[in-house]
Coordinates of C-alpha atoms in Angstrom, one line a residue:
M1 CA 111.4 62.1 126.6
A2 CA 111.3 65.2 128.9
S3 CA 111.9 64.5 132.3
R4 CA 109.8 66.8 135.1
G5 CA 111.7 70.3 135.7
A6 CA 113.6 70.2 132.2
F7 CA 112.4 71.9 129.0
P8 CA 110.1 69.6 127.1
S9 CA 111.3 68.1 123.8
S10 CA 108.2 66.7 122.3
P11 CA 107.2 67.9 119.1
H12 CA 103.4 68.7 119.9
L13 CA 104.7 70.5 122.7
V14 CA 107.3 72.5 120.6
L15 CA 104.3 73.3 118.0
A16 CA 102.3 74.8 121.2
V17 CA 105.2 77.0 122.0
V18 CA 105.4 78.0 118.5
L19 CA 101.8 78.8 118.0
L20 CA 101.7 80.6 121.5
F21 CA 104.5 82.7 120.1
L22 CA 102.5 83.3 116.8
A23 CA 99.5 84.5 119.1
F24 CA 101.4 87.4 119.9
S25 CA 101.8 88.5 116.4
P26 CA 98.7 91.1 116.0
H27 CA 96.2 90.0 118.5
L28 CA 94.3 93.1 118.4
F29 CA 90.7 93.4 118.9
V30 CA 88.8 94.4 115.7
V31 CA 85.4 94.9 114.9
A32 CA 85.7 97.4 111.9
E33 CA 87.2 95.6 108.3
D34 CA 86.5 99.3 106.8
E35 CA 89.7 101.5 108.4
I36 CA 89.1 105.3 108.7
T37 CA 92.3 107.3 109.2
H38 CA 91.5 109.8 112.2
E39 CA 93.3 113.2 111.1
D40 CA 91.2 115.8 111.8
D41 CA 91.1 116.6 115.2
D42 CA 92.8 120.1 114.7
A43 CA 90.7 120.9 111.4
P44 CA 89.1 124.1 111.4
R45 CA 85.1 123.9 111.9
S46 CA 82.3 126.4 110.8
P47 CA 78.5 126.3 110.6
N48 CA 78.9 125.1 107.1
C49 CA 81.8 122.6 107.5
N50 CA 80.8 120.7 110.4
N51 CA 79.3 117.4 109.2
K52 CA 79.4 114.1 111.1
F53 CA 81.4 111.8 109.0
Q54 CA 79.1 108.8 107.7
L55 CA 80.5 105.6 106.1
V56 CA 78.5 105.9 102.2
K57 CA 77.1 102.7 100.2
I58 CA 77.9 103.4 96.6
E59 CA 75.9 100.8 94.4
N60 CA 77.1 100.8 90.8
W61 CA 75.8 99.6 87.5
V62 CA 77.6 99.2 84.6
N63 CA 75.7 99.1 81.2
G64 CA 72.7 98.4 83.7
T65 CA 74.4 95.3 85.5
Q66 CA 74.7 95.7 89.3
G67 CA 78.3 95.6 90.6
T68 CA 79.7 94.9 93.9
S69 CA 78.8 97.6 96.7
I70 CA 81.8 100.4 97.1
V71 CA 82.0 101.7 101.0
G72 CA 83.2 105.3 100.9
L73 CA 83.3 108.2 103.8
S74 CA 81.4 111.2 103.6
A75 CA 82.9 114.8 104.0
R76 CA 82.9 117.3 106.6
F77 CA 81.0 119.6 104.5
G78 CA 78.3 119.1 101.5
T79 CA 75.3 117.4 102.2
S80 CA 74.5 114.3 103.7
V81 CA 73.2 111.4 101.6
P82 CA 69.8 109.8 102.6
R83 CA 69.7 107.0 105.0
L84 CA 67.3 104.6 102.9
A85 CA 68.0 103.2 99.4
S86 CA 64.7 104.2 98.7
D87 CA 65.2 107.9 99.2
A88 CA 68.3 107.9 97.2
Q89 CA 68.2 108.9 93.4
K90 CA 70.2 107.0 90.9
N91 CA 72.5 109.3 88.8
S92 CA 75.0 108.5 85.9
A93 CA 78.7 108.9 86.8
L94 CA 81.1 110.9 84.7
L95 CA 84.8 111.8 84.8
T96 CA 85.9 115.7 85.2
N97 CA 88.1 117.1 82.4
P98 CA 90.6 117.8 84.0
L99 CA 90.6 114.7 86.4
N100 CA 91.8 116.4 89.5
C101 CA 88.9 118.7 89.3
C102 CA 91.1 121.8 90.4
A103 CA 89.8 124.0 87.2
N104 CA 86.8 125.0 85.3
L105 CA 85.4 122.0 83.6
T106 CA 85.6 121.6 80.0
S107 CA 82.4 119.3 80.1
K108 CA 78.7 119.6 81.8
L109 CA 78.1 117.4 84.5
T110 CA 74.3 118.2 84.6
N111 CA 72.7 115.8 87.2
S112 CA 75.7 113.5 87.3
V113 CA 78.2 112.5 90.1
A114 CA 81.2 113.5 89.3
L115 CA 84.2 111.4 89.5
A116 CA 87.7 113.2 90.3
K117 CA 91.2 112.0 91.7
R118 CA 92.9 113.5 95.1
G119 CA 95.4 115.8 94.7
D120 CA 96.7 119.3 93.4
C121 CA 94.0 121.4 95.2
T122 CA 91.9 121.4 98.2
F123 CA 88.8 119.0 98.9
T124 CA 86.6 121.9 99.3
A125 CA 88.0 123.5 95.8
K126 CA 87.3 120.1 94.3
A127 CA 83.6 120.4 95.6
K128 CA 83.0 124.1 94.4
V129 CA 84.4 123.3 90.9
A130 CA 82.3 120.0 90.6
Q131 CA 79.1 122.3 92.1
L132 CA 79.4 125.0 89.3
G133 CA 79.3 122.2 86.9
G134 CA 76.1 121.2 87.4
A135 CA 77.3 117.7 89.6
A136 CA 74.8 116.0 91.7
G137 CA 77.8 114.6 93.7
L138 CA 81.3 114.1 93.8
L139 CA 83.4 111.2 94.2
V140 CA 86.9 111.5 95.2
I141 CA 89.3 108.8 94.4
N142 CA 91.9 108.5 97.4
D143 CA 95.4 107.3 96.2
N144 CA 95.1 104.3 98.8
E145 CA 93.0 102.1 100.3
D146 CA 92.4 104.1 103.4
L147 CA 89.3 106.3 103.7
Y148 CA 90.8 109.6 104.9
K149 CA 88.7 112.2 106.5
M150 CA 87.8 115.3 104.3
V151 CA 87.8 118.4 106.5
C152 CA 88.1 122.5 105.6
T153 CA 90.8 124.7 105.7
E154 CA 91.3 127.9 107.5
N155 CA 90.5 129.9 104.2
D156 CA 86.9 128.1 103.9
T157 CA 85.1 130.4 106.2
S158 CA 81.9 131.0 103.6
L159 CA 80.9 127.4 102.3
N160 CA 77.9 126.9 100.2
L161 CA 78.0 123.5 99.2
T162 CA 74.7 121.6 98.4
I163 CA 76.3 118.3 96.9
P164 CA 77.5 115.3 98.8
V165 CA 81.1 114.9 98.6
V166 CA 82.3 111.1 99.4
M167 CA 85.6 109.7 99.3
I168 CA 86.0 106.1 98.1
P169 CA 89.2 103.8 98.0
K170 CA 91.8 103.4 95.0
S171 CA 90.9 100.3 93.4
A172 CA 87.3 101.0 93.7
G173 CA 87.8 104.6 91.9
D174 CA 89.9 103.1 89.0
Y175 CA 87.6 100.5 88.2
L176 CA 85.0 103.0 87.9
K177 CA 87.2 105.6 86.2
D178 CA 88.7 102.5 83.8
T179 CA 84.9 101.7 82.9
L180 CA 84.1 105.1 82.1
I181 CA 87.3 105.7 79.9
S182 CA 86.4 102.4 78.0
G183 CA 83.2 104.0 76.8
Q184 CA 80.7 101.9 79.0
R185 CA 77.6 103.6 80.8
V186 CA 78.0 103.9 84.5
E187 CA 75.2 104.9 87.2
V188 CA 75.7 105.0 90.8
L189 CA 73.3 105.3 94.1
L190 CA 74.5 106.9 97.4
Y191 CA 73.0 106.2 100.6
S192 CA 74.3 105.5 104.1
P193 CA 72.1 103.1 106.0
N194 CA 72.6 102.9 110.2
R195 CA 75.0 100.9 111.8
P196 CA 73.7 98.8 114.8
V197 CA 75.1 99.7 118.1
V198 CA 75.9 96.0 118.9
D199 CA 75.4 93.5 116.3
L200 CA 74.0 89.9 117.2
S201 CA 77.7 88.5 116.2
A202 CA 79.6 90.6 119.4
T203 CA 77.6 88.5 121.9
F204 CA 78.4 85.5 120.0
L205 CA 82.2 86.1 119.8
W206 CA 82.1 87.3 123.5
L207 CA 80.7 83.9 124.3
M208 CA 83.3 82.1 122.1
A209 CA 86.3 83.8 123.9
V210 CA 84.6 83.3 127.5
G211 CA 83.5 79.6 126.6
T212 CA 86.9 78.5 125.2
I213 CA 88.6 79.9 128.4
V214 CA 86.5 78.1 130.4
C215 CA 86.4 75.0 128.9
A216 CA 90.2 74.6 128.7
S217 CA 90.4 75.3 132.6
L218 CA 88.0 72.3 133.2
W219 CA 89.2 70.1 130.3
A220 CA 91.7 68.0 132.5
E221 CA 89.3 67.1 135.5
I222 CA 85.7 67.4 133.6
I223 CA 86.4 66.5 130.2
A224 CA 89.4 64.7 130.1
G225 CA 88.4 62.7 133.6
E226 CA 92.1 63.4 135.0
Q227 CA 92.7 64.3 138.7
I228 CA 93.4 68.2 138.7
D229 CA 96.8 68.1 140.1
D230 CA 98.0 65.4 137.5
R231 CA 99.8 66.5 134.5
Y232 CA 98.2 66.9 130.8
N233 CA 98.5 63.4 128.9
Q234 CA 98.5 63.3 125.3
L235 CA 96.0 60.3 125.2
T236 CA 97.3 59.0 122.3
R237 CA 99.9 56.6 123.8
K238 CA 98.6 53.2 125.2
D239 CA 101.5 53.8 127.8
Q240 CA 99.9 56.9 128.7
L241 CA 96.4 55.2 129.4
N242 CA 98.1 52.9 131.9
A243 CA 97.7 54.2 135.1
G244 CA 99.8 51.6 136.9
A245 CA 102.9 52.2 134.9
E246 CA 103.9 55.8 137.1
N247 CA 107.3 56.0 135.9
R248 CA 106.5 55.8 132.4
E249 CA 103.8 58.3 132.9
E250 CA 105.9 60.6 134.3
S251 CA 108.1 60.3 131.5
E252 CA 105.2 61.2 129.0
K253 CA 103.8 64.4 130.7
E254 CA 104.1 67.3 128.1
I255 CA 103.9 70.3 130.4
L256 CA 105.7 74.0 129.8
E257 CA 105.8 76.0 133.0
I258 CA 106.8 79.4 131.7
N259 CA 109.2 81.2 134.1
A260 CA 109.7 85.0 134.8
K261 CA 112.4 85.5 132.5
G262 CA 111.3 83.4 129.7
A263 CA 108.0 85.5 129.7
I264 CA 110.3 88.7 129.3
I265 CA 112.4 87.3 126.5
F266 CA 109.4 86.0 124.8
V267 CA 107.8 89.4 124.7
I268 CA 110.7 90.9 123.3
A269 CA 111.3 88.2 120.6
A270 CA 107.5 88.8 119.8
S271 CA 108.1 92.4 119.1
V272 CA 110.8 91.7 116.8
F273 CA 108.7 89.4 114.8
L274 CA 105.9 92.1 114.8
L275 CA 108.4 94.3 113.2
L276 CA 109.3 91.9 110.8
L277 CA 105.9 91.3 109.4
F278 CA 105.7 95.1 109.5
Y279 CA 108.5 95.4 107.1
F280 CA 108.5 92.6 105.2
M281 CA 104.7 91.4 105.3
S282 CA 104.0 89.6 101.9
S283 CA 101.3 87.0 100.9
W284 CA 103.9 84.2 101.2
F285 CA 105.0 85.2 104.8
I286 CA 101.1 85.0 105.6
W287 CA 100.9 81.4 103.8
L288 CA 104.0 80.2 106.2
L289 CA 101.3 81.2 109.3
I290 CA 98.4 79.8 107.5
V291 CA 100.3 76.4 107.2
L292 CA 101.4 76.6 111.0
F293 CA 98.1 77.2 111.9
C294 CA 96.7 74.5 109.7
I295 CA 99.1 72.2 111.5
G296 CA 98.7 73.5 114.9
G297 CA 94.7 73.5 114.2
T298 CA 94.8 69.8 113.0
E299 CA 96.9 68.5 116.1
G300 CA 94.4 70.6 118.5
M301 CA 91.4 69.2 117.0
H302 CA 93.1 65.6 116.8
V303 CA 93.5 65.9 120.6
C304 CA 90.0 67.2 121.3
S305 CA 88.4 64.8 119.4
V306 CA 90.3 61.6 120.7
T307 CA 89.7 62.6 124.2
L308 CA 86.1 63.4 123.6
I309 CA 85.9 59.8 121.9
S310 CA 88.0 58.2 125.0
R311 CA 85.8 59.9 127.4
F312 CA 82.1 58.7 126.1
C313 CA 83.4 55.4 124.6
K314 CA 85.7 53.3 126.9
D315 CA 86.3 50.6 124.6
C316 CA 87.4 53.0 121.7
G317 CA 90.8 54.2 123.8
Q318 CA 91.9 50.9 124.6
K319 CA 92.9 49.0 121.1
T320 CA 96.3 49.9 119.7
V321 CA 98.5 49.2 116.8
N322 CA 102.2 49.3 116.2
L323 CA 103.5 51.9 113.8
P324 CA 107.1 52.2 112.4
I325 CA 109.0 54.6 114.1
I326 CA 106.2 55.9 116.2
G327 CA 105.4 52.9 117.9
E328 CA 102.2 51.8 120.0
V329 CA 99.3 54.1 119.3
L330 CA 95.7 53.9 119.7
I331 CA 93.8 52.9 116.5
L332 CA 91.3 55.7 117.3
S333 CA 94.1 58.3 117.2
V334 CA 95.0 56.7 113.3
V335 CA 91.5 56.8 112.4
V336 CA 91.0 60.5 113.8
L337 CA 94.1 62.3 112.7
P338 CA 93.4 62.0 108.8
F339 CA 90.0 63.4 109.2
C340 CA 91.4 66.6 111.4
A341 CA 94.1 67.0 108.6
A342 CA 91.1 66.9 105.9
F343 CA 89.2 69.6 107.8
A344 CA 91.9 71.8 108.0
I345 CA 93.2 71.6 104.1
L346 CA 89.6 72.1 103.3
W347 CA 89.5 75.2 105.6
A348 CA 92.6 76.3 103.9
A349 CA 91.4 76.1 100.2
N350 CA 88.2 77.8 100.7
Q351 CA 89.5 80.5 103.6
H352 CA 87.9 83.1 101.3
A353 CA 84.6 81.8 101.0
S354 CA 81.8 83.3 103.1
Y355 CA 81.5 80.1 105.5
S356 CA 85.3 79.9 106.1
W357 CA 84.8 81.3 109.3
I358 CA 83.1 78.3 110.7
G359 CA 86.2 76.1 110.0
Q360 CA 88.9 78.9 111.2
D361 CA 87.1 79.1 114.7
I362 CA 86.7 75.3 115.0
L363 CA 90.5 74.9 114.5
G364 CA 91.4 78.2 116.7
I365 CA 89.3 76.6 119.6
C366 CA 90.5 73.1 119.7
L367 CA 94.3 74.6 119.2
M368 CA 93.6 77.0 121.9
I369 CA 92.3 74.3 124.2
T370 CA 95.1 72.3 123.7
V371 CA 97.9 74.8 124.0
L372 CA 96.3 75.8 127.4
Q373 CA 96.8 72.3 128.5
M374 CA 100.3 72.1 127.6
V375 CA 101.5 75.4 128.7
R376 CA 100.6 76.8 132.4
L377 CA 101.5 79.4 134.7
P378 CA 103.1 77.8 138.1
N379 CA 102.4 81.0 140.1
I380 CA 101.1 84.7 140.3
K381 CA 104.9 85.8 140.1
V382 CA 105.2 84.5 136.4
A383 CA 101.8 85.4 135.5
S384 CA 102.6 89.2 136.5
A385 CA 105.6 89.2 134.5
L386 CA 103.9 87.7 131.2
L387 CA 100.6 89.6 131.2
S388 CA 102.3 92.9 132.3
C389 CA 105.0 92.7 129.6
A390 CA 101.6 91.5 127.2
F391 CA 99.9 94.8 128.5
V392 CA 102.9 97.1 127.8
Y393 CA 103.5 95.2 124.2
D394 CA 99.7 95.9 123.5
V395 CA 99.8 99.6 124.4
F396 CA 103.1 100.2 122.6
W397 CA 102.5 98.6 119.5
V398 CA 98.9 100.2 119.1
F399 CA 99.0 103.7 120.6
I400 CA 102.8 104.5 121.0
S401 CA 104.4 103.1 117.8
P402 CA 102.7 105.7 115.4
L403 CA 105.2 108.3 117.1
I404 CA 108.0 106.1 115.7
F405 CA 107.0 104.7 112.6
H406 CA 104.2 107.3 111.6
E407 CA 101.6 104.5 111.6
S408 CA 100.2 102.1 114.1
V409 CA 102.4 99.4 113.6
M410 CA 99.9 96.7 115.3
I411 CA 97.1 97.9 113.0
A412 CA 99.0 97.7 110.0
V413 CA 99.6 94.4 110.4
A414 CA 96.2 93.3 111.6
R415 CA 94.9 95.3 108.3
G416 CA 97.3 93.4 106.2
D417 CA 98.9 96.0 104.4
N418 CA 101.1 94.3 101.6
S419 CA 99.6 91.0 102.2
G420 CA 98.2 90.3 98.8
G421 CA 94.6 90.0 100.1
E422 CA 95.5 87.3 102.6
A423 CA 94.7 87.5 106.3
I424 CA 96.5 86.4 109.4
P425 CA 94.6 83.2 110.7
M426 CA 95.3 83.4 114.4
L427 CA 92.2 85.1 115.3
L428 CA 88.3 83.9 115.9
R429 CA 85.7 85.8 113.6
I430 CA 82.3 86.1 113.0
P431 CA 80.2 87.9 110.5
R432 CA 78.0 90.6 111.5
F433 CA 74.5 89.1 110.7
F434 CA 72.6 92.2 111.1
D435 CA 74.6 95.0 109.9
P436 CA 74.2 96.3 106.4
W437 CA 77.8 97.1 105.9
G438 CA 78.9 93.4 106.8
G439 CA 82.2 92.8 107.5
Y440 CA 83.5 90.6 110.9
D441 CA 83.9 91.1 114.5
M442 CA 87.2 89.2 115.5
I443 CA 89.4 88.5 118.3
G444 CA 93.4 87.5 118.2
F445 CA 94.5 84.3 120.0
G446 CA 96.6 86.3 122.2
D447 CA 93.5 88.2 123.8
I448 CA 92.2 84.5 124.9
L449 CA 95.4 82.8 125.3
F450 CA 97.0 84.9 127.7
P451 CA 94.4 85.6 130.2
G452 CA 93.0 82.2 129.8
L453 CA 96.8 80.8 131.3
L454 CA 95.9 82.7 134.5
V455 CA 92.1 81.7 134.5
A456 CA 93.3 78.2 134.2
F457 CA 95.9 78.7 136.9
S458 CA 93.2 80.4 139.5
Y459 CA 91.0 76.7 138.8
R460 CA 94.1 74.6 139.6
Y461 CA 94.9 76.7 142.5
E462 CA 91.6 76.8 144.0
R463 CA 91.2 73.0 143.6
S464 CA 94.5 72.2 145.3
K465 CA 93.7 74.2 148.0
K466 CA 90.1 72.6 148.5
K467 CA 88.3 76.3 148.0
G468 CA 84.5 76.5 147.1
I469 CA 83.5 78.6 144.2
L470 CA 82.7 81.7 146.0
N471 CA 85.8 81.9 148.1
G472 CA 88.2 80.5 145.3
Y473 CA 89.4 82.4 142.3
F474 CA 88.2 80.7 139.2
L475 CA 84.6 82.4 139.1
W476 CA 85.6 85.6 139.6
L477 CA 88.5 85.6 137.2
T478 CA 86.2 84.3 134.6
I479 CA 83.5 87.2 135.3
G480 CA 86.6 89.5 135.4
Y481 CA 87.5 88.4 131.6
A482 CA 84.0 88.7 130.7
F483 CA 83.9 92.1 132.0
G484 CA 87.1 93.3 130.4
L485 CA 85.8 91.8 127.1
F486 CA 82.8 93.9 127.4
L487 CA 85.0 97.1 128.1
T488 CA 86.9 96.4 124.8
Y489 CA 83.7 96.4 123.1
L490 CA 82.4 99.7 124.5
A491 CA 85.8 101.3 124.0
L492 CA 85.6 100.5 120.0
Y493 CA 81.9 102.1 120.2
L494 CA 83.5 105.1 121.9
M495 CA 86.4 105.0 119.7
D496 CA 84.2 105.0 116.3
G497 CA 85.4 101.4 115.9
H498 CA 89.1 102.2 115.4
G499 CA 91.2 99.2 116.6
Q500 CA 91.6 98.3 120.5
P501 CA 94.6 96.6 122.1
A502 CA 92.3 94.3 124.0
L503 CA 94.7 93.6 126.8
L504 CA 94.7 97.0 127.9
Y505 CA 91.3 96.0 129.3
L506 CA 92.0 92.3 129.8
V507 CA 94.8 92.4 132.2
P508 CA 93.4 94.8 134.9
C509 CA 90.3 92.8 134.9
T510 CA 92.2 89.3 135.5
L511 CA 95.5 89.8 137.1
G512 CA 94.5 93.0 139.0
L513 CA 91.5 91.4 140.4
T514 CA 93.4 88.3 141.3
I515 CA 96.1 90.3 142.9
I516 CA 93.3 92.3 145.0
L517 CA 91.4 89.2 146.1
G518 CA 94.3 87.1 147.1
W519 CA 95.5 90.3 149.4
L520 CA 92.1 90.8 150.7
R521 CA 91.9 87.1 151.6
G522 CA 95.6 86.9 152.9
D523 CA 96.1 84.2 150.0
L524 CA 98.9 86.6 148.0
N525 CA 101.9 85.2 149.4
D526 CA 100.8 81.8 148.7
L527 CA 99.6 82.8 145.1
W528 CA 103.0 84.3 144.3
N529 CA 104.9 81.3 145.4
Y530 CA 102.7 78.7 144.6
G531 CA 104.4 75.4 143.3
K532 CA 107.9 76.7 144.4
H533 CA 108.4 73.5 146.2
Q534 CA 106.1 71.2 144.6
T535 CA 107.8 71.0 141.2
S536 CA 111.1 72.2 140.2
S537 CA 111.1 75.2 138.0
I538 CA 112.5 75.6 134.6
P539 CA 116.2 77.0 134.5
A540 CA 115.9 80.5 133.0
E541 CA 118.5 79.3 130.4
E542 CA 116.6 76.5 129.0
C543 CA 113.7 78.8 127.9

């Protein structure tokens, strides 16, 4: 067992550290599943080439049977599609000949929606050829899954395009193309429903993130019924429940206090891990993360369940049983663990189901509450090192990395390029309930865990100093975190749903607020050096 001041050796704590590290893998806050590449800032515009880009739904029917809707992106030129499906017209789809739609067509497209591949000529040239052929619209098949903005060139000064032009992803386009080549009849209907500015799911996700931090901060004293100055106890071992055995209780404490040097090394190692994901991401690698998440989620759910049941049923937390190797453990713990493991396995087996987000969120919240009990910040000095490094990490890998790697490393990893359709599980997600485009609102574990470490520290500090709720720090940091999350939503809206590094907004609203309040109240020196004399710190070389 680990003694106070040494690096803990508990397998539970090792797992918590591993999962805290994995939380540094893309913890990008994302609200849009449909990624649009922004490459039109310097593109020429004219009165006939100044349309607002719109996501377009392409409903399709094969031999009269409706298929899955396709999401496309309208061009800067051409006419706009209707907002309502009832106002749109169903047309047959036909392949252009030649398929690149760059030369005069050998077949007529009268009142049909033309399907052409990208390349060999400009988008406006394709649209002109399709319009001259009598097409009622043009679908351009991209050469990858992204949706690029189709813009005009400097030579397109007198456009007179009266048909809608829409880009669709490669997979969807290839499906329609192969269906037409096989001789089947394809019909399409194009429309662009309005997306709500704020979906109800965003509010629920905001409440989940803030609620997780508040619950984790209050857990030891309110939920587990422990004194705030006591270390977190696992609540699964009989000797940990015996308050009289002080020396044994000391040896069972499983707390990791991060130090400044360890925080910096931690972020550097996380950057290396992110690059490995960027270059070598595959379905098996994602499954490794899924397995780790299931193990951590099982442990987190187990700890939280045993704690809650023991809190409300005192007798349940007294009976024990001797197990080989493990020793004496609570019967309650033995009974609860298989159910938690079954829950995690059931989620993994059905993670692509429409309801899987519920299981993922339950496992994730339990995991984060448990990690925030095991891993702690000793003072603001270490908090400043950790959160400042995390701030730079987020900004660099989202906004600066495209200058080096030609695309945002964080967004590419979060999007799951080359992952075989598997998604990184280290996030909370909730479906957009009233968005006609569907998709999920998501927030990564790191955007909850790292500010949560500071908020939890503020609660321990104000309780140890016997400060009131208004002249303390916990309430104001919770409000600061909630406001920072709101700013993230606002930035997402202003940036057209382009992924944002949430710590860019959360760190100033939490760490910055702590430093300002501490300076105004004269507590800054105490906050900076808190715990220096109360407990021995972890030697740097042991991190």
